[in-house]
Coordinates of C-alpha atoms in Angstrom, one line a residue:
Chain A
M1 CA 48.9 146.1 -63.7
P2 CA 45.3 146.5 -62.7
M3 CA 43.2 144.2 -64.9
A4 CA 40.5 146.8 -65.2
T5 CA 42.6 148.9 -67.6
L6 CA 42.3 146.1 -70.1
A7 CA 38.6 146.5 -70.3
A8 CA 38.8 150.0 -72.0
P9 CA 36.7 150.5 -75.1
C10 CA 38.3 149.3 -78.2
S11 CA 38.4 150.6 -81.7
S12 CA 39.1 148.5 -84.8
R13 CA 40.2 151.6 -86.8
H14 CA 43.8 150.7 -86.8
S15 CA 43.6 147.0 -87.3
L16 CA 45.3 146.9 -90.7
L17 CA 48.1 149.1 -89.5
H18 CA 48.6 147.0 -86.4
H19 CA 48.4 143.8 -88.3
H20 CA 51.9 144.4 -89.8
H21 CA 53.4 146.2 -86.9
C22 CA 52.5 143.5 -84.4
R23 CA 54.5 141.0 -86.3
L24 CA 57.6 143.0 -86.0
I25 CA 57.7 144.8 -82.7
S26 CA 58.6 143.4 -79.4
P27 CA 56.0 141.9 -77.1
P28 CA 55.6 144.7 -74.6
A29 CA 55.1 147.3 -77.3
S30 CA 52.8 144.9 -79.1
A31 CA 50.8 144.4 -76.0
R32 CA 50.3 148.2 -75.7
L33 CA 49.2 148.5 -79.2
V34 CA 46.9 145.6 -78.9
R35 CA 45.2 147.1 -76.0
R36 CA 44.4 150.2 -78.0
G37 CA 42.5 148.4 -80.7
R38 CA 41.7 145.3 -82.6
C39 CA 44.8 143.6 -83.9
V40 CA 45.9 140.4 -85.6
R41 CA 49.0 139.3 -83.6
S42 CA 51.8 137.0 -84.3
Y43 CA 51.7 133.6 -82.7
A44 CA 54.7 134.4 -80.5
S45 CA 53.3 137.6 -79.1
S46 CA 49.9 136.3 -78.6
T47 CA 51.3 133.3 -76.8
R48 CA 53.3 135.5 -74.5
E49 CA 50.3 137.7 -73.8
R50 CA 48.2 134.7 -73.1
E51 CA 50.8 133.3 -70.7
A52 CA 50.9 136.7 -68.9
A53 CA 47.1 136.8 -68.7
V54 CA 47.0 133.3 -67.3
A55 CA 49.6 134.1 -64.7
R56 CA 47.3 136.9 -63.5
M57 CA 44.3 134.5 -63.1
P58 CA 43.8 132.6 -59.9
R59 CA 45.1 129.1 -60.4
L60 CA 42.5 126.5 -61.3
A61 CA 43.3 122.9 -62.2
H62 CA 40.5 122.5 -64.8
R63 CA 41.6 125.7 -66.6
D64 CA 45.1 124.4 -66.7
V65 CA 43.8 121.2 -68.4
M66 CA 41.9 123.3 -71.0
L67 CA 44.9 125.5 -71.7
A68 CA 47.3 122.6 -72.2
L69 CA 44.8 121.0 -74.6
A70 CA 44.3 124.3 -76.5
R71 CA 48.1 124.7 -77.0
E72 CA 48.4 121.1 -78.1
A73 CA 45.6 121.6 -80.6
E74 CA 47.0 124.9 -81.9
T75 CA 50.4 123.4 -82.4
R76 CA 49.1 120.4 -84.3
L77 CA 46.6 122.5 -86.4
G78 CA 49.4 124.9 -87.2
A79 CA 48.8 127.0 -90.3
R80 CA 45.2 125.7 -90.5
L81 CA 44.3 128.4 -88.0
L82 CA 44.4 132.1 -88.8
P83 CA 45.7 134.5 -86.2
S84 CA 43.1 135.8 -83.7
E85 CA 41.2 139.0 -84.6
V86 CA 39.5 139.3 -81.2
P87 CA 40.0 142.7 -79.6
A88 CA 42.2 142.8 -76.5
N89 CA 39.4 143.8 -74.2
V90 CA 37.6 140.5 -75.0
R91 CA 40.8 138.4 -75.0
E92 CA 41.1 139.6 -71.4
F93 CA 38.7 141.5 -69.2
S94 CA 38.3 142.2 -65.5
E95 CA 35.9 143.9 -63.2
D96 CA 35.0 144.5 -59.6
E97 CA 38.7 144.7 -58.5
G98 CA 39.6 141.4 -60.1
R99 CA 36.7 139.5 -58.6
A100 CA 35.3 138.9 -62.1
L101 CA 37.8 137.9 -64.8
G102 CA 37.5 136.4 -68.2
S103 CA 39.0 135.7 -71.6
V104 CA 37.6 134.8 -74.9
D105 CA 39.7 134.1 -78.0
V106 CA 38.7 132.9 -81.4
R107 CA 40.8 131.8 -84.4
R108 CA 39.2 131.2 -87.7
G109 CA 40.2 128.3 -89.9
A110 CA 42.5 129.1 -92.8
P111 CA 41.0 129.1 -96.3
G112 CA 41.2 125.6 -97.7
S113 CA 41.2 123.9 -94.3
S114 CA 38.3 122.0 -92.7
I115 CA 38.3 124.2 -89.7
D116 CA 35.5 126.7 -89.1
F117 CA 36.7 128.2 -85.8
F118 CA 38.7 127.5 -82.7
L119 CA 37.2 129.1 -79.6
E120 CA 38.7 129.1 -76.1
A121 CA 37.1 130.9 -73.2
W122 CA 37.2 131.0 -69.4
F123 CA 35.3 133.0 -66.9
H124 CA 35.9 133.4 -63.2
R125 CA 33.6 135.1 -60.6
T126 CA 34.4 135.3 -56.9
L127 CA 31.1 135.0 -55.0
P128 CA 30.2 137.1 -51.9
S129 CA 30.2 133.8 -49.9
G130 CA 33.9 133.5 -50.7
G131 CA 33.4 130.7 -53.2
A132 CA 33.7 131.1 -56.9
I133 CA 32.2 130.0 -60.2
D134 CA 34.5 129.1 -63.1
I135 CA 33.3 128.3 -66.6
T136 CA 35.8 127.1 -69.2
A137 CA 35.3 126.0 -72.8
L138 CA 37.4 124.7 -75.7
I139 CA 35.3 124.3 -78.9
V140 CA 36.6 123.6 -82.4
F141 CA 34.1 123.5 -85.1
L142 CA 34.6 122.2 -88.6
N143 CA 33.2 123.7 -91.8
G144 CA 31.2 122.3 -94.7
A145 CA 34.3 120.6 -96.2
T146 CA 33.5 117.6 -94.1
D147 CA 30.7 116.1 -92.0
A148 CA 33.2 114.9 -89.3
P149 CA 32.3 115.7 -85.7
H150 CA 33.3 118.9 -83.9
F151 CA 35.4 118.9 -80.7
V152 CA 33.7 120.3 -77.6
M153 CA 34.8 120.5 -74.0
D154 CA 32.8 122.6 -71.5
L155 CA 33.8 122.6 -67.8
I156 CA 31.5 124.3 -65.2
Q157 CA 32.8 124.5 -61.7
A158 CA 30.3 126.0 -59.2
G159 CA 32.3 125.1 -56.1
P160 CA 35.8 123.8 -55.1
S161 CA 34.8 120.2 -55.0
S162 CA 32.3 119.8 -57.8
L163 CA 32.7 120.0 -61.6
I164 CA 30.4 119.4 -64.6
I165 CA 32.3 117.9 -67.5
L166 CA 30.9 118.0 -71.0
L167 CA 33.4 116.4 -73.5
D168 CA 32.4 115.1 -76.9
L169 CA 33.0 114.7 -80.6
L170 CA 29.8 116.5 -81.4
P171 CA 27.9 114.7 -84.2
R172 CA 26.8 116.6 -87.3
R173 CA 24.4 114.0 -88.7
D174 CA 21.0 112.7 -87.5
L175 CA 22.5 109.5 -86.1
P176 CA 19.7 107.0 -86.3
L177 CA 19.6 107.6 -90.0
H178 CA 23.4 107.3 -90.4
P179 CA 24.7 104.1 -88.8
G180 CA 27.8 104.4 -91.0
Y181 CA 28.6 107.7 -89.5
I182 CA 28.4 106.2 -86.0
D183 CA 30.7 103.4 -87.1
A184 CA 33.3 105.7 -88.7
Y185 CA 33.6 108.4 -86.1
Y186 CA 32.6 106.6 -82.8
A187 CA 32.9 102.8 -83.1
A188 CA 36.1 102.7 -85.2
T189 CA 37.9 105.4 -83.3
G190 CA 37.5 103.8 -79.9
A191 CA 35.8 106.9 -78.6
D192 CA 33.6 104.9 -76.2
A193 CA 36.6 103.7 -74.2
H194 CA 37.4 107.2 -73.2
R195 CA 33.8 107.8 -72.0
R196 CA 34.0 104.5 -70.0
D197 CA 37.3 105.5 -68.5
V198 CA 35.8 108.6 -66.9
V199 CA 32.5 106.9 -65.8
E200 CA 34.2 103.8 -64.4
R201 CA 37.3 105.2 -62.9
V202 CA 35.8 108.2 -61.3
P203 CA 33.3 106.9 -58.7
Q204 CA 32.2 110.5 -57.9
A205 CA 31.0 111.0 -61.5
R206 CA 27.2 111.0 -61.9
P207 CA 25.4 111.5 -65.2
Y208 CA 24.8 115.2 -65.8
V209 CA 21.3 116.0 -67.0
S210 CA 21.1 119.5 -68.5
P211 CA 17.9 121.4 -67.6
S212 CA 17.8 122.2 -71.4
L213 CA 16.1 119.4 -73.4
L214 CA 17.8 120.8 -76.5
V215 CA 21.3 120.6 -75.0
R216 CA 20.6 117.0 -74.0
S217 CA 19.9 116.3 -77.7
L218 CA 23.3 117.4 -78.9
W219 CA 25.6 114.8 -77.6
S220 CA 27.0 111.7 -79.3
P221 CA 26.5 108.2 -77.9
T222 CA 30.1 108.4 -76.5
A223 CA 29.9 111.8 -74.9
V224 CA 31.2 112.4 -71.4
V225 CA 28.4 114.3 -69.7
V226 CA 29.0 114.0 -66.0
D227 CA 28.7 115.9 -62.7
V228 CA 31.7 115.1 -60.5
Q229 CA 30.7 115.7 -56.8
C230 CA 33.6 115.2 -54.3
G231 CA 31.6 116.5 -51.4
E232 CA 32.9 118.3 -48.2
G233 CA 36.6 118.4 -48.1
G234 CA 36.9 116.9 -51.6
V235 CA 39.0 119.8 -53.0
A236 CA 42.2 117.8 -53.2
R237 CA 40.3 114.8 -54.6
L238 CA 38.7 116.9 -57.4
E239 CA 42.0 118.4 -58.3
E240 CA 43.5 114.9 -58.5
I241 CA 40.6 113.8 -60.8
V242 CA 41.0 116.9 -63.0
R243 CA 44.8 116.6 -63.4
G244 CA 44.6 112.8 -63.7
Q245 CA 41.5 111.2 -65.4
L246 CA 40.0 114.4 -67.0
A247 CA 43.4 115.5 -68.4
S248 CA 44.1 112.1 -69.9
S249 CA 40.6 111.3 -71.2
A250 CA 40.2 114.8 -72.7
E251 CA 43.6 114.5 -74.4
A252 CA 42.6 111.1 -75.8
V253 CA 39.4 112.5 -77.2
L254 CA 41.2 115.5 -78.7
D255 CA 43.8 113.1 -80.2
V256 CA 40.9 111.1 -81.9
W257 CA 39.5 114.4 -83.2
L258 CA 42.9 115.7 -84.5
E259 CA 43.7 112.4 -86.1
R260 CA 40.3 111.4 -87.6
C261 CA 38.2 114.6 -87.9
A262 CA 40.2 117.8 -88.1
G263 CA 41.7 117.1 -91.5
S264 CA 38.8 115.2 -93.0
V265 CA 37.3 116.2 -96.3
V266 CA 34.1 114.6 -97.5
E267 CA 32.4 114.9 -100.8
M268 CA 28.8 116.2 -100.6
K269 CA 26.2 117.7 -102.8
A270 CA 25.7 121.4 -102.4
E271 CA 22.3 121.0 -100.9
E272 CA 23.5 118.5 -98.4
R273 CA 26.4 120.7 -97.4
E274 CA 24.0 123.7 -96.9
R275 CA 21.8 121.6 -94.5
L276 CA 24.9 120.4 -92.6
V277 CA 26.2 124.0 -92.1
A278 CA 22.7 125.2 -91.1
R279 CA 22.5 122.4 -88.5
D280 CA 26.0 123.4 -87.3
K281 CA 24.8 127.0 -86.7
M282 CA 21.9 125.7 -84.6
I283 CA 24.2 123.6 -82.6
I284 CA 26.8 126.2 -81.8
A285 CA 24.2 128.7 -81.0
T286 CA 22.7 126.2 -78.5
D287 CA 25.9 125.1 -76.9
V288 CA 27.4 128.6 -76.6
E289 CA 24.1 130.2 -75.6
V290 CA 23.4 127.6 -72.8
N291 CA 26.9 127.1 -71.5
L292 CA 28.5 130.6 -72.1
T293 CA 26.4 133.5 -73.0
A294 CA 23.5 132.7 -70.6
N295 CA 25.9 132.8 -67.7
L296 CA 27.9 135.9 -68.5
P297 CA 25.3 138.5 -67.4
K298 CA 25.2 136.7 -64.0
M299 CA 29.0 137.1 -63.7
F300 CA 29.8 140.4 -65.3
S301 CA 28.4 143.9 -65.8
A302 CA 26.1 144.5 -68.7
D303 CA 28.9 146.4 -70.5
V304 CA 31.4 143.6 -70.3
S305 CA 28.9 140.7 -71.0
D306 CA 27.3 142.5 -73.9
R307 CA 30.8 143.1 -75.5
V308 CA 31.9 139.5 -75.0
V309 CA 28.6 138.0 -76.1
A310 CA 28.7 140.2 -79.3
E311 CA 32.2 138.9 -80.0
I312 CA 31.2 135.2 -79.4
S313 CA 28.1 135.7 -81.6
K314 CA 30.3 136.5 -84.6
V315 CA 31.2 132.8 -84.5
F316 CA 27.6 132.0 -85.5
V317 CA 27.6 134.3 -88.5
G318 CA 30.8 133.0 -89.9
P319 CA 33.8 134.7 -91.5
Chain B
M1 CA -3.1 71.7 -72.6
P2 CA 0.6 71.4 -73.4
M3 CA 1.9 74.6 -74.9
A4 CA 4.1 72.8 -77.4
T5 CA 1.0 71.9 -79.4
L6 CA 0.6 75.6 -80.2
A7 CA 3.9 75.7 -81.9
A8 CA 2.8 73.5 -84.8
P9 CA 3.5 74.7 -88.4
C10 CA 0.9 77.2 -89.6
S11 CA -0.6 77.7 -93.0
S12 CA -2.3 81.0 -94.1
R13 CA -4.2 79.2 -96.8
H14 CA -7.6 79.5 -95.0
S15 CA -7.2 83.0 -93.7
L16 CA -10.0 84.6 -95.7
L17 CA -12.4 81.8 -94.8
H18 CA -11.5 82.0 -91.1
H19 CA -11.8 85.7 -91.2
H20 CA -15.6 85.6 -91.4
H21 CA -16.1 82.4 -89.3
C22 CA -14.1 83.7 -86.4
R23 CA -16.3 86.6 -85.9
L24 CA -19.4 84.4 -85.5
I25 CA -18.3 81.2 -83.7
S26 CA -17.8 80.7 -80.0
P27 CA -14.3 81.3 -78.6
P28 CA -13.3 77.6 -78.0
A29 CA -14.1 76.7 -81.6
S30 CA -12.5 79.9 -82.8
A31 CA -9.4 79.1 -80.8
R32 CA -9.1 75.7 -82.5
L33 CA -9.5 77.2 -86.0
V34 CA -7.0 79.9 -85.1
R35 CA -4.4 77.3 -84.2
R36 CA -4.8 75.7 -87.5
G37 CA -3.9 78.8 -89.5
R38 CA -3.7 82.5 -89.8
C39 CA -6.9 84.2 -88.8
V40 CA -8.3 87.6 -88.2
R41 CA -10.3 87.3 -84.9
S42 CA -12.9 89.3 -83.2
Y43 CA -11.8 91.5 -80.3
A44 CA -13.7 89.4 -77.8
S45 CA -12.3 86.1 -78.9
S46 CA -8.7 87.4 -79.2
T47 CA -9.0 88.9 -75.7
R48 CA -10.2 85.7 -74.2
E49 CA -7.5 83.7 -76.0
R50 CA -4.9 86.2 -74.7
E51 CA -6.2 85.9 -71.2
A52 CA -6.0 82.2 -71.4
A53 CA -2.4 82.4 -72.7
V54 CA -1.4 84.8 -70.0
A55 CA -2.8 82.5 -67.4
R56 CA -0.6 79.7 -68.7
M57 CA 2.6 81.9 -68.4
P58 CA 4.6 82.0 -65.2
R59 CA 3.5 85.2 -63.3
L60 CA 5.8 88.1 -63.8
A61 CA 5.2 91.6 -62.4
H62 CA 6.8 93.5 -65.3
R63 CA 4.7 91.5 -67.9
D64 CA 1.5 92.3 -65.9
V65 CA 2.4 96.0 -66.2
M66 CA 2.9 95.8 -70.0
L67 CA -0.3 93.8 -70.4
A68 CA -2.3 96.4 -68.4
L69 CA -0.9 99.2 -70.5
A70 CA -1.5 97.3 -73.8
R71 CA -5.2 96.8 -72.9
E72 CA -5.5 100.4 -71.8
A73 CA -4.0 101.6 -75.1
E74 CA -6.1 99.2 -77.2
T75 CA -9.3 100.3 -75.5
R76 CA -8.5 104.0 -76.1
L77 CA -7.3 103.5 -79.6
G78 CA -10.5 101.5 -80.4
A79 CA -11.3 101.2 -84.1
R80 CA -8.0 102.9 -85.0
L81 CA -6.5 99.4 -84.7
L82 CA -7.3 96.6 -87.2
P83 CA -7.7 93.1 -85.8
S84 CA -4.6 91.0 -85.5
E85 CA -3.5 88.9 -88.4
V86 CA -0.7 87.2 -86.6
P87 CA -0.8 83.4 -86.9
A88 CA -1.7 81.5 -83.7
N89 CA 1.7 79.9 -83.5
V90 CA 3.4 83.3 -83.2
R91 CA 0.7 84.7 -80.9
E92 CA 1.7 81.9 -78.6
F93 CA 4.5 79.5 -78.7
S94 CA 6.3 77.1 -76.3
E95 CA 9.2 74.7 -76.4
D96 CA 11.3 72.5 -74.2
E97 CA 8.4 71.4 -72.1
G98 CA 7.3 75.0 -71.3
R99 CA 10.8 76.2 -70.3
A100 CA 10.7 78.6 -73.3
L101 CA 7.5 80.5 -73.9
G102 CA 6.6 83.5 -75.9
S103 CA 4.0 85.6 -77.6
V104 CA 4.1 88.2 -80.4
D105 CA 1.0 90.1 -81.5
V106 CA 0.7 92.9 -84.0
R107 CA -2.3 95.0 -85.0
R108 CA -2.0 97.4 -87.9
G109 CA -3.5 100.9 -87.8
A110 CA -6.8 101.4 -89.5
P111 CA -6.8 103.3 -92.8
G112 CA -7.1 107.0 -92.1
S113 CA -5.7 106.7 -88.6
S114 CA -2.2 108.0 -87.6
I115 CA -1.2 104.5 -86.3
D116 CA 1.3 102.4 -88.3
F117 CA 1.3 99.3 -86.0
F118 CA 0.8 98.2 -82.4
L119 CA 3.2 95.5 -81.3
E120 CA 3.2 93.6 -78.0
A121 CA 5.6 90.8 -77.3
W122 CA 6.9 88.8 -74.4
F123 CA 9.5 86.0 -74.2
H124 CA 10.4 83.8 -71.3
R125 CA 13.3 81.3 -71.0
T126 CA 14.0 79.3 -67.9
L127 CA 17.8 78.9 -67.6
P128 CA 19.6 75.7 -66.5
S129 CA 20.8 77.5 -63.4
G130 CA 17.1 77.8 -62.3
G131 CA 16.9 81.5 -63.1
A132 CA 15.1 82.9 -66.1
I133 CA 15.3 85.7 -68.7
D134 CA 12.2 87.7 -69.6
I135 CA 11.9 90.2 -72.4
T136 CA 8.8 92.3 -72.9
A137 CA 7.9 95.0 -75.3
L138 CA 5.0 97.3 -76.1
I139 CA 5.7 99.4 -79.2
V140 CA 3.2 101.6 -81.0
F141 CA 4.5 103.4 -84.1
L142 CA 2.8 106.2 -86.0
N143 CA 2.7 106.6 -89.7
G144 CA 3.5 109.4 -92.1
A145 CA 0.2 111.3 -91.3
T146 CA 2.2 112.9 -88.4
D147 CA 5.7 113.5 -87.1
A148 CA 4.6 112.9 -83.5
P149 CA 6.8 110.5 -81.4
H150 CA 6.2 106.8 -81.2
F151 CA 5.6 105.0 -78.0
V152 CA 8.2 102.4 -76.9
M153 CA 8.6 100.4 -73.7
D154 CA 11.2 97.6 -73.6
L155 CA 11.7 95.6 -70.4
I156 CA 14.6 93.2 -70.1
Q157 CA 14.8 91.1 -66.9
A158 CA 17.8 88.8 -66.7
G159 CA 17.3 87.9 -63.0
P160 CA 14.7 88.1 -60.3
S161 CA 16.1 91.3 -58.8
S162 CA 17.3 93.3 -61.8
L163 CA 15.4 95.0 -64.7
I164 CA 16.4 97.2 -67.6
I165 CA 13.7 99.7 -68.4
L166 CA 13.5 101.6 -71.7
L167 CA 10.5 103.8 -71.8
D168 CA 10.2 106.7 -74.3
L169 CA 8.3 108.8 -76.7
L170 CA 10.7 108.0 -79.5
P171 CA 11.5 111.2 -81.5
R172 CA 11.1 111.2 -85.3
R173 CA 13.0 114.4 -86.1
D174 CA 16.7 115.3 -85.9
L175 CA 16.2 117.2 -82.6
P176 CA 19.0 119.8 -82.6
L177 CA 17.5 121.1 -85.9
H178 CA 13.9 121.2 -84.5
P179 CA 13.7 122.9 -81.2
G180 CA 10.0 123.5 -81.8
Y181 CA 9.5 119.7 -81.9
I182 CA 11.2 119.4 -78.5
D183 CA 9.0 122.1 -77.1
A184 CA 5.7 120.6 -78.5
Y185 CA 6.2 117.0 -77.6
Y186 CA 8.6 117.0 -74.7
A187 CA 8.6 120.4 -72.9
A188 CA 4.9 121.2 -73.2
T189 CA 3.8 117.7 -72.3
G190 CA 5.6 117.5 -69.0
A191 CA 7.3 114.3 -70.2
D192 CA 10.5 115.1 -68.3
A193 CA 8.7 114.9 -64.9
H194 CA 7.9 111.2 -65.6
R195 CA 11.6 110.5 -66.3
R196 CA 12.6 112.4 -63.1
D197 CA 10.1 110.4 -61.1
V198 CA 11.8 107.1 -61.9
V199 CA 15.3 108.4 -61.6
E200 CA 14.7 110.2 -58.3
R201 CA 12.3 107.9 -56.6
V202 CA 14.0 104.6 -57.4
P203 CA 17.4 104.8 -55.8
Q204 CA 18.3 101.4 -57.3
A205 CA 18.0 102.9 -60.9
R206 CA 21.3 103.5 -62.6
P207 CA 21.6 104.8 -66.2
Y208 CA 21.6 102.0 -68.7
V209 CA 24.2 102.3 -71.4
S210 CA 23.4 100.1 -74.4
P211 CA 26.4 98.3 -75.9
S212 CA 24.9 99.5 -79.3
L213 CA 26.0 103.1 -80.1
L214 CA 23.1 103.2 -82.5
V215 CA 20.5 102.3 -79.9
R216 CA 21.9 105.0 -77.6
S217 CA 21.2 107.5 -80.4
L218 CA 17.5 106.7 -80.6
W219 CA 16.2 108.2 -77.4
S220 CA 14.5 111.4 -76.6
P221 CA 15.9 113.8 -74.0
T222 CA 13.2 112.6 -71.6
A223 CA 13.6 108.9 -72.1
V224 CA 13.8 106.5 -69.1
V225 CA 16.8 104.4 -69.9
V226 CA 17.8 102.7 -66.6
D227 CA 19.0 99.5 -65.1
V228 CA 17.3 98.8 -61.8
Q229 CA 19.6 96.5 -59.6
C230 CA 18.0 95.5 -56.3
G231 CA 20.8 93.1 -55.4
E232 CA 20.7 89.8 -53.4
G233 CA 17.3 89.3 -51.9
G234 CA 15.9 92.2 -53.7
V235 CA 13.1 90.2 -55.4
A236 CA 10.3 91.8 -53.4
R237 CA 11.8 95.2 -53.7
L238 CA 12.0 94.9 -57.5
E239 CA 8.3 93.7 -57.7
E240 CA 7.3 96.7 -55.5
I241 CA 9.2 99.1 -57.9
V242 CA 7.7 97.5 -61.0
R243 CA 4.1 97.5 -59.7
G244 CA 4.5 100.9 -58.2
Q245 CA 6.8 103.5 -59.9
L246 CA 7.2 101.7 -63.2
A247 CA 3.5 101.1 -63.6
S248 CA 2.6 104.7 -62.7
S249 CA 5.3 106.3 -64.8
A250 CA 4.7 104.1 -67.8
E251 CA 1.0 104.8 -67.6
A252 CA 1.7 108.6 -67.4
V253 CA 4.0 108.4 -70.5
L254 CA 1.4 106.3 -72.3
D255 CA -1.2 108.9 -71.4
V256 CA 0.9 111.7 -72.8
W257 CA 1.3 109.7 -76.0
L258 CA -2.4 108.8 -76.3
E259 CA -3.5 112.4 -75.7
R260 CA -0.8 114.3 -77.6
C261 CA 0.6 112.0 -80.2
A262 CA -1.6 109.1 -81.2
G263 CA -4.3 111.2 -82.9
S264 CA -2.0 113.9 -84.3
V265 CA -2.1 114.8 -87.9
V266 CA 0.7 117.1 -89.3
E267 CA 0.8 118.7 -92.8
M268 CA 4.0 117.8 -94.6
K269 CA 5.4 117.9 -98.1
A270 CA 5.6 114.5 -99.8
E271 CA 9.4 114.5 -99.8
E272 CA 9.5 115.4 -96.1
R273 CA 7.0 112.6 -95.3
E274 CA 9.1 110.1 -97.3
R275 CA 12.2 111.0 -95.3
L276 CA 10.3 110.7 -92.1
V277 CA 8.9 107.2 -92.9
A278 CA 12.3 106.0 -94.1
R279 CA 13.8 107.2 -90.8
D280 CA 11.0 105.3 -88.9
K281 CA 11.9 102.1 -90.7
M282 CA 15.6 102.5 -89.7
I283 CA 14.5 103.1 -86.1
I284 CA 12.1 100.2 -85.7
A285 CA 14.6 97.9 -87.4
T286 CA 17.2 99.0 -84.8
D287 CA 15.0 98.8 -81.8
V288 CA 13.4 95.5 -82.7
E289 CA 16.7 94.0 -83.9
V290 CA 18.6 94.9 -80.8
N291 CA 16.0 94.3 -78.2
L292 CA 14.0 91.4 -79.7
T293 CA 15.2 89.5 -82.7
A294 CA 18.9 89.4 -81.6
N295 CA 17.8 87.7 -78.4
L296 CA 15.3 85.1 -79.8
P297 CA 17.8 82.6 -81.1
K298 CA 19.4 82.5 -77.7
M299 CA 16.0 81.6 -76.1
F300 CA 14.3 79.4 -78.7
S301 CA 15.1 76.8 -81.4
A302 CA 15.9 78.0 -84.9
D303 CA 12.4 76.9 -86.1
V304 CA 10.6 79.0 -83.6
S305 CA 12.9 82.0 -83.6
D306 CA 12.9 82.1 -87.4
R307 CA 9.1 82.0 -87.6
V308 CA 8.7 84.8 -85.0
V309 CA 11.5 87.0 -86.4
A310 CA 9.9 86.6 -89.9
E311 CA 6.5 87.8 -88.5
I312 CA 8.1 90.7 -86.6
S313 CA 10.0 91.7 -89.8
K314 CA 6.7 92.2 -91.6
V315 CA 6.4 95.3 -89.4
F316 CA 9.3 96.9 -91.2
V317 CA 7.9 96.3 -94.6
G318 CA 4.5 97.9 -93.8
P319 CA 1.0 96.8 -94.8

């Protein structure tokens, strides 16, 4: 099926109707309905759709790592995540005869949970030179029920042998003022060991210094913020690093987050909670703006990038 | 003159008397009085004493750089700094037949200025192996009249060919929440160019990762936080880096600070100012604790290190 057909304009007029239908009908019919409009799908059908979409994408080790982590997190978060409400033409889009492909999916946290949203996204653009750029993100933000860190993994691959890795439990407090926060979420969780593993076991990893001073200010003291450069002919070596050290370290960080952060509830005064949530909105705007939305217009037509950016921007506004 | 005589116990009983005498009498007599107790000295006599003390220290390139910067800053800050009130046996102390030497001096900011305090310190300890450890700091903190960054330079040399450099305009705001602060003090001042100069022009410079997660959280996005390792026989190379790139980059950062931060006055609500000053106290406690006071007991006897730590601790309490 040509991917371009998935990028047709989408109406949300039938969403309520589809909501119930999608849970009952078989996946292929569901998939057709979904493509005609916004729809909240069952876990099974959305999983099958996603698997089909992934099968249509060019294989990429770092995307496989993200997808495995995303499925692990979804399984363990279970009913704490609401079904996706992202329209089909944002969940999967393609242009330029498949040379530009992408997918963005967002699941809101269920009422009563500590989850704000769960965002997974990947973008692929084949370059005229024959190379490609691939950007992948898995971001799970918590809400004002807790001050526990968010989970963030951004992977930016501008060539077959180089990869920028940003992997962190993103802090939600002004750290110098909150040493107890550092102790609870970073020192006591062993988070630094996972950073050290990447830095020490991957000799090709160099510190990555973002051109944005604001982005440099977001990270925790245990963040993995590296640029892995394997050089000419390093394609196999990079794939080995991605499927080996990156996969295991990212899984370890996600495990810390799922065990110690995702279910956390912290008592706060209303004013403190408001400040925390306002800070979160600044942070997600910065992370998503710099790592995702700033890159989309370079990879896709204005139509597609506007539509995708608009959908991502809903994350900032909240449910 | 044996340095050990300078480490005699000190009484502050005569400080007021000495305050006036010291401004009138000749330096040698002043120096004798100073050694007997706490004393506020004239700029000329304290400068001469300092020069004499420096002449007695083993030569060290990184200390020379700090001293040159300190004199430059003192000259340009002029009457915004009050005379030192640090007792002579903290301004200069020595033990173990000169194998352990040190100096701590603090000048408070004048009333009406934006300066909180100006601290310079250096410590030297010859090791049984024949090597030495040298720790040097120049720290100028601002008060609640402004939210502009502090100036911090810590230099830690554990061998003749390796040096840890911490050089920063230390931020006083929770940066992700204050992009305008990043723009004003870091982007618009060209601060990042000075960081890049060190990182790019000194191939021996590797990122320094403090064992303290709290210390890692203090720095600005343009901080120089590096470990320069010149390896076996790299003594001359390190000295060249220190007198060349370190001296010029540190001077450039100090110049930004003197021009854009030291004289700044910013309107704030009382509550905001209180939070800022409370944050400052946390930060100075962390920086001084980790980089200075934690190391003193390893270098000096309990008597000396207790006395010096007590004097440094006054900085946290304020005037």
